[in-house]
Short mmCIF file of C-alpha atoms in Angstrom, two decimals:
data_model
loop_
_atom_site.label_atom_id
_atom_site.label_comp_id
_atom_site.label_asym_id
_atom_site.label_seq_id
_atom_site.Cartn_x
_atom_site.Cartn_y
_atom_site.Cartn_z
CA MET T 1 5.09 -59.77 35.78
CA MET T 2 7.75 -58.14 33.93
CA SER T 3 9.79 -56.29 37.42
CA ASP T 4 9.99 -61.04 38.52
CA ILE T 5 11.45 -61.27 35.38
CA LEU T 6 14.12 -59.20 34.68
CA PRO T 7 16.23 -56.66 36.40
CA LYS T 8 15.31 -53.37 38.06
CA SER T 9 17.08 -50.97 35.71
CA VAL T 10 16.41 -53.35 32.62
CA GLY T 11 12.92 -53.09 32.94
CA ARG T 12 12.64 -49.26 33.21
CA TYR T 13 14.98 -48.45 30.66
CA ILE T 14 12.20 -50.24 28.43
CA LYS T 15 9.26 -48.66 29.58
CA TYR T 16 11.55 -45.21 28.19
CA ILE T 17 11.46 -47.31 25.26
CA ILE T 18 8.33 -47.93 24.55
CA PHE T 19 7.41 -44.39 26.01
CA THR T 20 9.76 -42.46 24.18
CA TYR T 21 8.90 -45.25 20.78
CA ALA T 22 4.62 -44.32 21.25
CA MET T 23 5.75 -40.39 22.09
CA ILE T 24 7.95 -40.30 18.33
CA SER T 25 5.18 -42.24 16.62
CA LEU T 26 1.99 -39.42 17.43
CA VAL T 27 4.72 -36.65 16.79
CA TYR T 28 6.14 -37.49 14.08
CA THR T 29 1.90 -38.41 12.35
CA ALA T 30 0.72 -35.24 13.09
CA VAL T 31 3.98 -33.85 11.92
CA ARG T 32 2.78 -35.34 8.22
CA PHE T 33 -1.42 -34.73 9.06
CA TYR T 34 -0.67 -30.70 9.33
CA ASN T 35 1.87 -30.52 6.99
CA ILE T 36 4.07 -28.45 8.95
CA SER T 37 1.61 -25.51 9.40
CA GLY T 38 2.77 -21.69 8.60
CA ASN T 39 2.07 -21.09 12.28
CA LEU T 40 5.28 -22.96 13.46
CA HIS T 41 8.32 -20.71 12.65
CA THR T 42 11.41 -21.84 10.75
CA ARG T 43 14.76 -20.73 11.15
CA ALA T 44 15.28 -21.69 7.38
CA ARG T 45 15.67 -19.31 4.51
CA ARG T 46 16.56 -19.44 1.35
CA SER T 47 16.84 -16.95 -2.48
CA ILE T 48 14.92 -17.35 -4.76
CA GLU T 49 16.90 -18.43 -7.28
CA ASP T 50 18.09 -21.53 -5.20
CA SER T 51 13.68 -21.71 -3.86
CA LEU T 52 13.79 -26.01 -5.50
CA ASN T 53 17.16 -27.10 -4.00
CA PRO T 54 16.98 -28.28 -0.31
CA VAL T 55 17.20 -26.10 2.53
CA GLU T 56 19.15 -26.03 5.57
CA GLU T 57 18.15 -29.22 8.19
CA THR T 58 15.32 -28.37 10.41
CA PHE T 59 14.29 -30.54 13.12
CA PHE T 60 11.40 -31.36 15.74
CA VAL T 61 11.34 -32.88 18.88
CA ALA T 62 8.86 -34.31 20.74
CA PRO T 63 7.74 -31.50 23.72
CA PHE T 64 9.10 -33.00 26.94
CA ALA T 65 11.76 -34.83 26.11
CA ASP T 66 14.09 -33.46 28.62
CA GLU T 67 12.04 -34.69 31.25
CA ILE T 68 12.18 -37.90 29.95
CA MET T 69 15.14 -38.84 28.78
CA GLU T 70 17.20 -36.78 31.77
CA GLU T 71 18.02 -39.73 33.43
CA ASP T 72 19.17 -41.88 30.83
CA GLU T 73 22.24 -40.81 28.31
CA GLU T 74 21.86 -43.99 25.77
CA LEU T 75 18.24 -42.79 24.93
CA LYS T 76 19.26 -38.74 24.83
CA SER T 77 21.17 -41.13 21.30
CA ILE T 78 18.00 -41.70 19.05
CA VAL T 79 16.70 -38.02 19.14
CA TYR T 80 17.71 -35.12 17.24
CA PHE T 81 17.35 -31.97 19.65
CA ASP T 82 16.29 -28.25 17.47
CA ASP T 83 15.51 -24.87 19.95
CA GLN T 84 12.19 -24.34 17.45
CA MET T 85 10.91 -27.54 16.77
CA THR T 86 12.42 -31.35 15.68
CA SER T 87 11.24 -34.43 14.21
CA VAL T 88 12.80 -38.46 15.37
CA LEU T 89 13.30 -40.53 12.10
CA ASP T 90 14.79 -43.64 12.45
CA ASN T 91 17.91 -41.85 13.69
CA GLU T 92 17.86 -39.13 10.48
CA PRO T 93 17.21 -35.93 10.93
CA GLU T 94 14.25 -35.52 7.84
CA PRO T 95 14.57 -32.10 5.55
CA VAL T 96 12.04 -29.38 5.11
CA ASN T 97 11.69 -27.71 1.62
CA THR T 98 11.15 -23.62 2.93
CA LEU T 99 8.35 -23.50 0.27
CA ASN T 100 6.63 -26.36 2.51
CA THR T 101 7.03 -23.99 5.52
CA VAL T 102 3.60 -22.97 5.42
CA ASN T 103 0.46 -24.94 3.99
CA SER T 104 0.38 -23.58 0.03
CA VAL T 105 -3.71 -23.85 1.31
CA LEU T 106 -3.82 -22.69 3.82
CA GLN T 107 -2.24 -19.64 2.72
CA SER T 108 -4.45 -19.10 -0.69
CA LYS T 109 -6.66 -19.22 1.14
CA THR T 110 -5.99 -15.90 4.08
CA PHE T 111 -4.38 -13.55 0.95
CA SER T 112 -6.86 -14.70 -1.34
CA GLY T 113 -8.79 -11.82 -2.13
CA ALA T 114 -5.38 -10.14 -3.65
CA MET T 115 -4.20 -11.06 -7.01
CA GLY T 116 -2.49 -14.38 -7.50
CA PRO T 117 -0.26 -16.33 -7.43
CA SER T 118 2.00 -14.70 -5.43
CA GLU T 119 5.37 -17.05 -3.81
CA ILE T 120 5.15 -15.78 -0.04
CA THR T 121 8.23 -16.67 1.70
CA PRO T 122 7.61 -15.33 5.17
CA TYR T 123 10.93 -15.59 7.71
CA TYR T 124 12.57 -15.93 4.60
CA ILE T 125 15.39 -13.88 7.31
CA LYS T 126 14.50 -13.80 10.35
CA ALA T 127 16.02 -11.44 13.75
CA THR T 128 17.80 -13.76 16.14
CA GLU T 129 16.45 -11.35 18.69
CA ASN T 130 13.44 -13.37 20.89
CA PHE T 131 11.09 -11.12 20.82
CA ASN T 132 8.49 -10.55 24.07
CA THR T 133 4.36 -10.93 22.84
CA GLU T 134 3.87 -7.90 24.67
CA ASP T 135 5.85 -5.85 23.23
CA ILE T 136 5.11 -3.59 20.05
CA SER T 137 5.76 -4.82 16.50
CA ILE T 138 6.03 -2.29 13.56
CA SER T 139 4.61 -3.13 9.93
CA THR T 140 5.60 -2.42 7.58
CA ILE T 141 5.43 -2.91 3.43
CA VAL T 142 9.50 -2.26 1.89
CA THR T 143 10.11 -1.93 -1.82
CA ASN T 144 13.72 -2.45 -2.77
CA ASP T 145 13.64 1.30 -3.94
CA ARG T 146 12.74 1.73 -0.06
CA PHE T 147 15.77 -0.92 1.72
CA PRO T 148 17.79 1.56 2.46
CA ILE T 149 14.86 3.56 4.79
CA LEU T 150 14.71 -0.05 6.66
CA SER T 151 17.80 -0.23 7.48
CA ARG T 152 17.02 3.15 9.41
CA LEU T 153 13.81 2.40 11.16
CA ALA T 154 15.97 -0.63 12.34
CA THR T 155 18.85 1.53 14.23
CA LYS T 156 16.16 4.30 15.30
CA TYR T 157 13.44 1.41 16.68
CA GLN T 158 15.31 -1.28 18.23
CA GLY T 159 12.12 -3.41 18.15
CA PRO T 160 10.48 -5.94 16.62
CA ILE T 161 9.23 -5.22 12.78
CA SER T 162 7.77 -7.42 10.67
CA ALA T 163 8.41 -6.43 6.93
CA ALA T 164 7.01 -7.57 4.04
CA ILE T 165 9.22 -7.01 1.29
CA HIS T 166 7.86 -7.02 -2.49
CA ILE T 167 10.06 -8.32 -5.67
CA ASN T 168 8.53 -8.18 -8.53
CA ASP T 169 9.66 -11.82 -10.38
CA ASP T 170 11.52 -10.85 -13.25
CA GLU T 171 15.47 -10.87 -14.42
CA LYS T 172 16.10 -8.29 -11.18
CA LYS T 173 14.96 -10.53 -8.76
CA LYS T 174 18.53 -12.34 -8.06
CA ALA T 175 20.18 -8.96 -8.16
CA VAL T 176 17.38 -7.52 -5.53
CA LEU T 177 17.97 -10.28 -3.24
CA ALA T 178 21.41 -9.46 -2.92
CA GLU T 179 21.30 -5.80 -2.32
CA LEU T 180 18.77 -7.91 0.27
CA ASP T 181 21.87 -9.86 1.97
CA GLU T 182 23.70 -6.80 1.87
CA LEU T 183 21.64 -5.26 3.88
CA PHE T 184 21.83 -6.89 6.39
CA GLU T 185 25.72 -8.14 6.05
CA GLU T 186 25.86 -4.20 7.08
CA ASN T 187 23.77 -2.90 9.58
CA PRO T 188 24.01 -5.30 13.62
CA TYR T 189 20.53 -3.97 13.43
CA MET T 190 18.76 -5.47 11.25
CA LYS T 191 20.14 -9.07 11.80
CA ARG T 192 18.78 -8.90 15.05
CA TYR T 193 15.54 -6.71 14.75
CA VAL T 194 13.62 -7.61 11.22
CA ASP T 195 11.65 -10.06 10.17
CA VAL T 196 11.20 -9.99 6.66
CA HIS T 197 8.42 -12.24 4.51
CA LEU T 198 8.82 -12.74 1.30
CA ILE T 199 6.32 -11.70 -0.84
CA VAL T 200 7.79 -12.42 -5.74
CA ASP T 201 4.90 -11.86 -8.17
CA LYS T 202 4.54 -9.91 -11.28
CA TYR T 203 1.74 -7.44 -9.20
CA ASP T 204 2.62 -4.10 -8.09
CA ARG T 205 1.34 -1.78 -5.11
CA GLN T 206 -0.68 -4.92 -3.90
CA PHE T 207 -0.61 -2.91 -0.76
CA ASN T 208 -3.07 -4.47 1.09
CA MET T 209 -2.23 -7.74 0.80
CA TRP T 210 1.42 -7.09 1.59
CA ARG T 211 0.07 -5.09 4.56
CA ASN T 212 -1.81 -8.28 5.86
CA VAL T 213 1.52 -10.63 5.11
CA ALA T 214 3.15 -8.41 7.20
CA LYS T 215 1.06 -7.85 10.56
CA LEU T 216 -0.35 -11.74 10.13
CA TYR T 217 3.74 -13.19 10.76
CA ALA T 218 4.37 -10.00 13.60
CA ARG T 219 5.92 -12.12 16.51
CA THR T 220 4.00 -9.87 18.93
CA ASP T 221 0.65 -9.24 20.35
CA TYR T 222 0.66 -5.22 19.00
CA ILE T 223 1.79 -3.39 16.70
CA MET T 224 1.77 -0.03 14.36
CA MET T 225 1.05 0.62 10.79
CA LEU T 226 3.63 2.27 9.33
CA ASP T 227 4.33 3.25 5.81
CA ILE T 228 7.99 2.91 5.48
CA ASP T 229 8.79 6.24 4.82
CA PHE T 230 7.62 7.32 7.80
CA TYR T 231 11.13 8.66 10.49
CA LEU T 232 10.12 7.84 14.29
CA CYS T 233 10.35 11.45 16.17
CA THR T 234 10.37 10.13 19.32
CA ASP T 235 10.06 6.78 21.35
CA PHE T 236 6.44 6.42 21.74
CA ARG T 237 6.82 1.92 22.22
CA LYS T 238 8.60 3.65 25.59
CA VAL T 239 5.41 6.32 26.56
CA ILE T 240 3.31 3.15 26.16
CA LEU T 241 4.53 -0.18 27.20
CA GLU T 242 6.49 2.01 30.45
CA ASN T 243 2.16 2.52 31.59
CA PRO T 244 -0.05 0.33 32.96
CA ASP T 245 -2.88 2.92 32.12
CA LEU T 246 -2.14 3.00 27.62
CA MET T 247 -1.18 -0.94 27.72
CA ALA T 248 -4.65 -2.03 29.59
CA MET T 249 -6.20 0.41 26.92
CA LEU T 250 -3.97 -1.92 23.66
CA ASN T 251 -4.80 -4.58 25.80
CA GLU T 252 -8.81 -4.89 25.68
CA GLY T 253 -8.41 -4.55 21.96
CA HIS T 254 -10.85 -1.78 21.91
CA THR T 255 -8.45 1.38 21.11
CA ALA T 256 -6.15 2.19 18.69
CA PHE T 257 -3.34 5.01 19.46
CA VAL T 258 -2.35 7.14 17.36
CA ILE T 259 0.76 8.62 16.78
CA PRO T 260 0.08 12.10 14.41
CA ALA T 261 1.98 12.38 11.25
CA PHE T 262 4.01 15.74 9.63
CA GLU T 263 5.61 17.22 6.60
CA TYR T 264 8.08 19.51 5.47
CA ILE T 265 5.95 22.47 3.78
CA ALA T 266 9.23 22.48 1.61
CA GLN T 267 9.74 18.75 0.05
CA SER T 268 13.31 19.28 0.23
CA ASP T 269 13.72 19.55 4.11
CA GLY T 270 12.52 16.72 4.52
CA PHE T 271 14.69 14.81 3.37
CA ASP T 272 17.81 15.19 5.80
CA TYR T 273 15.90 13.31 8.84
CA THR T 274 18.73 14.12 11.30
CA HIS T 275 16.96 17.38 11.19
CA PHE T 276 14.64 16.52 12.33
CA PRO T 277 13.06 17.48 15.82
CA LYS T 278 13.30 15.10 18.35
CA SER T 279 10.59 16.45 20.88
CA LYS T 280 7.38 17.74 21.23
CA ASP T 281 8.59 21.68 21.90
CA GLU T 282 10.89 21.46 18.88
CA LEU T 283 7.76 20.25 16.28
CA LEU T 284 5.91 23.23 17.46
CA LYS T 285 8.75 25.81 17.26
CA GLU T 286 9.50 24.45 13.45
CA VAL T 287 5.89 24.49 12.96
CA PHE T 288 4.21 28.24 14.57
CA GLU T 289 8.06 30.29 14.97
CA ASP T 290 9.47 28.44 11.24
CA GLU T 291 6.72 27.60 9.57
CA LYS T 292 8.18 24.86 7.55
CA LEU T 293 5.95 22.09 8.78
CA ASP T 294 2.16 21.46 9.02
CA MET T 295 -0.20 18.05 8.70
CA PHE T 296 0.77 15.39 6.88
CA HIS T 297 -0.86 16.28 2.91
CA ARG T 298 -2.20 19.19 4.03
CA SER T 299 -3.71 18.94 0.72
CA TRP T 300 -5.66 16.23 1.06
CA GLU T 301 -7.42 17.61 4.55
CA ARG T 302 -9.37 15.27 5.28
CA GLY T 303 -6.63 12.48 5.45
CA HIS T 304 -5.09 13.68 8.67
CA SER T 305 -7.41 16.06 10.05
CA SER T 306 -9.66 14.06 12.17
CA THR T 307 -5.87 13.62 14.57
CA ASN T 308 -8.06 17.27 15.41
CA TYR T 309 -3.61 19.17 15.23
CA HIS T 310 -5.16 21.84 16.92
CA LYS T 311 -5.77 20.66 19.25
CA TRP T 312 -3.15 18.33 19.70
CA TYR T 313 -0.49 21.03 19.83
CA THR T 314 -2.23 21.69 23.57
CA ALA T 315 -2.45 18.88 24.92
CA THR T 316 -0.69 17.12 28.02
CA GLU T 317 -3.23 13.80 27.76
CA PRO T 318 -4.55 11.22 24.90
CA TYR T 319 -8.14 11.98 23.82
CA ARG T 320 -10.54 10.39 21.72
CA VAL T 321 -11.02 11.38 18.24
CA GLU T 322 -14.34 12.64 17.57
CA GLU T 323 -15.02 13.65 14.28
CA TYR T 324 -14.55 10.75 11.74
CA ASN T 325 -14.41 10.73 8.20
CA PHE T 326 -14.26 7.77 6.24
CA SER T 327 -11.00 9.48 4.12
CA TYR T 328 -8.77 8.91 7.56
CA GLU T 329 -5.11 7.61 7.68
CA PRO T 330 -3.14 7.72 10.22
CA TYR T 331 -0.24 6.25 11.88
CA ILE T 332 -1.75 3.32 14.81
CA VAL T 333 -0.95 1.03 17.28
CA PHE T 334 -3.51 -1.50 17.81
CA LYS T 335 -3.44 -5.06 19.03
CA ARG T 336 -3.21 -7.44 16.69
CA GLN T 337 -5.13 -10.68 17.65
CA THR T 338 -8.98 -8.44 18.40
CA SER T 339 -8.31 -6.57 14.63
CA PRO T 340 -10.39 -7.30 10.94
CA TRP T 341 -7.00 -7.38 8.21
CA CYS T 342 -7.19 -4.89 5.68
CA ASP T 343 -9.46 -5.82 2.78
CA GLU T 344 -7.61 -6.74 -0.72
CA ARG T 345 -9.92 -5.77 -3.64
CA PHE T 346 -7.75 -2.53 -3.79
CA ILE T 347 -4.79 -2.93 -5.84
CA GLY T 348 -2.95 0.39 -6.67
CA TYR T 349 -2.97 4.48 -5.23
CA GLY T 350 -5.69 6.10 -3.58
CA ALA T 351 -8.50 4.43 -0.74
CA ASN T 352 -6.84 1.14 0.39
CA LYS T 353 -5.09 2.36 3.73
CA ALA T 354 -8.53 4.03 4.54
CA ALA T 355 -10.92 1.12 4.05
CA CYS T 356 -7.91 -0.35 6.58
CA LEU T 357 -8.03 1.88 9.06
CA TYR T 358 -12.32 2.14 7.99
CA GLU T 359 -12.67 -1.30 9.14
CA ILE T 360 -10.63 -1.16 12.04
CA TYR T 361 -12.96 1.84 13.39
CA ILE T 362 -15.85 0.51 12.80
CA SER T 363 -15.47 -2.61 14.21
CA GLY T 364 -15.53 -1.69 17.19
CA ILE T 365 -12.52 -0.02 17.80
CA ASP T 366 -12.05 3.48 18.59
CA PHE T 367 -8.56 6.13 18.34
CA TYR T 368 -7.09 7.90 20.67
CA VAL T 369 -4.22 10.40 20.06
CA LEU T 370 -1.27 10.40 21.54
CA PRO T 371 -0.25 13.91 23.00
CA ASN T 372 3.32 13.86 22.86
CA ASP T 373 4.31 11.44 20.11
CA PHE T 374 4.90 12.63 16.66
CA ILE T 375 6.51 10.81 12.59
CA ILE T 376 7.41 13.01 10.06
CA HIS T 377 7.63 11.78 7.06
CA GLN T 378 11.09 11.76 4.82
CA SER T 379 10.87 13.67 1.05
CA HIS T 380 10.54 11.30 -1.85
CA ALA T 381 9.04 11.51 -5.85
CA TYR T 382 6.11 10.36 -5.52
CA PRO T 383 5.06 8.44 -9.37
CA GLU T 384 1.72 11.30 -9.83
CA ALA T 385 0.37 8.96 -12.94
CA ALA T 386 -0.57 5.84 -11.56
CA ARG T 387 -1.58 7.91 -8.55
CA LYS T 388 -4.32 9.74 -10.12
CA ARG T 389 -5.82 6.78 -12.28
CA GLU T 390 -5.53 4.50 -9.98
CA ARG T 391 -7.26 6.45 -6.97
CA THR T 392 -9.86 7.34 -10.08
CA PHE T 393 -11.09 3.66 -10.21
CA ASN T 394 -10.26 2.87 -6.07
CA ARG T 395 -12.54 5.93 -4.91
CA LYS T 396 -15.83 3.74 -7.16
CA VAL T 397 -14.59 0.25 -5.48
CA TYR T 398 -14.40 1.96 -1.97
CA THR T 399 -18.21 3.44 -2.42
CA ASN T 400 -19.54 0.29 -3.68
CA PHE T 401 -17.53 -1.00 -0.43
CA ARG T 402 -18.08 1.62 2.78
CA GLU T 403 -21.95 0.03 2.68
CA GLU T 404 -21.26 -2.94 1.88
CA LEU T 405 -18.54 -3.16 4.91
CA CYS T 406 -21.62 -1.39 6.94
CA LEU T 407 -23.65 -3.88 5.84
CA ARG T 408 -22.09 -6.93 6.67
CA TYR T 409 -20.64 -5.56 10.75
CA ALA T 410 -24.78 -4.45 11.34
CA ARG T 411 -25.87 -7.48 11.38
CA GLN T 412 -23.06 -8.50 12.93
CA PHE T 413 -23.75 -6.78 15.51
CA ILE T 414 -27.58 -7.02 15.55
CA ALA T 415 -27.26 -11.28 14.84
CA ASN T 416 -24.67 -10.48 18.88
CA GLY T 417 -26.66 -8.30 20.48
CA ASP T 418 -23.64 -5.21 20.93
CA TRP T 419 -26.27 -3.06 18.26
CA ASN T 420 -26.99 -0.77 21.25
CA ILE T 421 -24.13 -1.08 23.93
CA SER T 422 -20.71 0.82 23.32
CA ILE T 423 -19.40 -1.48 20.68
CA SER T 424 -21.08 -0.49 18.18
CA ASN T 425 -21.25 3.43 18.13
CA ASN T 426 -17.80 4.30 15.48
CA LEU T 427 -20.67 1.97 12.78
CA ARG T 428 -24.06 3.50 14.39
CA THR T 429 -22.13 6.79 13.37
CA GLU T 430 -20.50 6.49 10.42
CA CYS T 431 -22.74 3.72 8.41
CA MET T 432 -25.82 5.98 9.14
CA LYS T 433 -24.52 8.68 6.84
CA ILE T 434 -25.44 6.29 3.66
CA ARG T 435 -28.36 7.09 2.68
CA GLU T 436 -31.03 4.63 3.32
CA PHE T 437 -28.65 2.76 5.74
CA SER T 438 -31.55 3.45 8.82
CA ASN T 439 -34.17 1.72 6.10
CA VAL T 440 -31.89 -1.51 6.17
CA ILE T 441 -31.16 -1.66 9.83
CA GLN T 442 -35.31 -1.51 10.40
CA ALA T 443 -35.64 -4.25 8.16
CA ILE T 444 -32.74 -6.52 9.39
CA ASP T 445 -33.67 -6.10 13.27
CA GLN T 446 -37.29 -6.93 12.34
#
């Protein structure tokens, strides 16, 4: 026996060496095989213009290494550590290019419904804060003309923000990236709270694809899908997180909370966010006495009327959205893992957000309106010519999409035995409005 030949200390040392070597081999093989999946968060960051150069070295460390080697200082010299991930290879750290931190094949499948190719860099900038997973991330999409508003949002929210930032792949790219860097240098709240996921391609206004990027790489269980132009007037995050009943509803995965959206009637009143009301009482004064505020996009009533603003004005408890319509576009807080993704076939203005929310709703997620929280739109100019043209096209796409979606989810509910229970209520109510849908269901259910 080895213990009879060698001193105990030497035998124990050899056992440590063998065990550590075996463990290192397993880790190395796994890392090579899976090519560092995109589910692993890295701190690697790079500029697009330097994307072909190696980035700052990132290591991978075996779990339990601290426990294995705490008794022997010498063994620590053969393993390199990083507080995120490590790798052990011949006593030398192996540099990992940021482009490889997310498996390119997996990513191409994930966003296969969008135009491409796109260069997507998750955590191009990663927030320094370590977020509690049971928190609420603002999930938003940003273009460079909205950089100042993103900075304003970080200062106001002071919580996790997952921002998908799109940059056109053209001669202005370097200047835009420099502007983004400057934004982070100027505002410490950006550094602390904002994860930037960079999307570089030649395709403007792929809004749903951008939303999916922001949602996919959010670091919390819950998100609020927010358009960057809205100002957070109240602390809905605190209201939800400190209410066990609301958290239980959210965690179950079948509830989304609506934050009512408002807009100034005169666009000129909506530029200075510092004058926005900060409480429901202040808002009601501007709605009824000053007649300055109203529901967002009141000229397109179907977009937000399902929130039932008249009920909200006197509400003291959350209430369920009961008169849903397929054009409804509320801003909602919901569970990330149990919700559908936004369909990426919608390119440009019109129907993109409505389609995303429609699928969330008919998948079995009920919408409840919070009674005291609200957001207000910050005024800006709209490219009306592009909006009109793209809305005409997407309106046709949306008609076919709704029929397809109803059929797909109906098949799913029937196959799973869920057709006659509450999870399919939203679908049965909404999809029965589609001509001949009931006949199709009868044929499927036979």
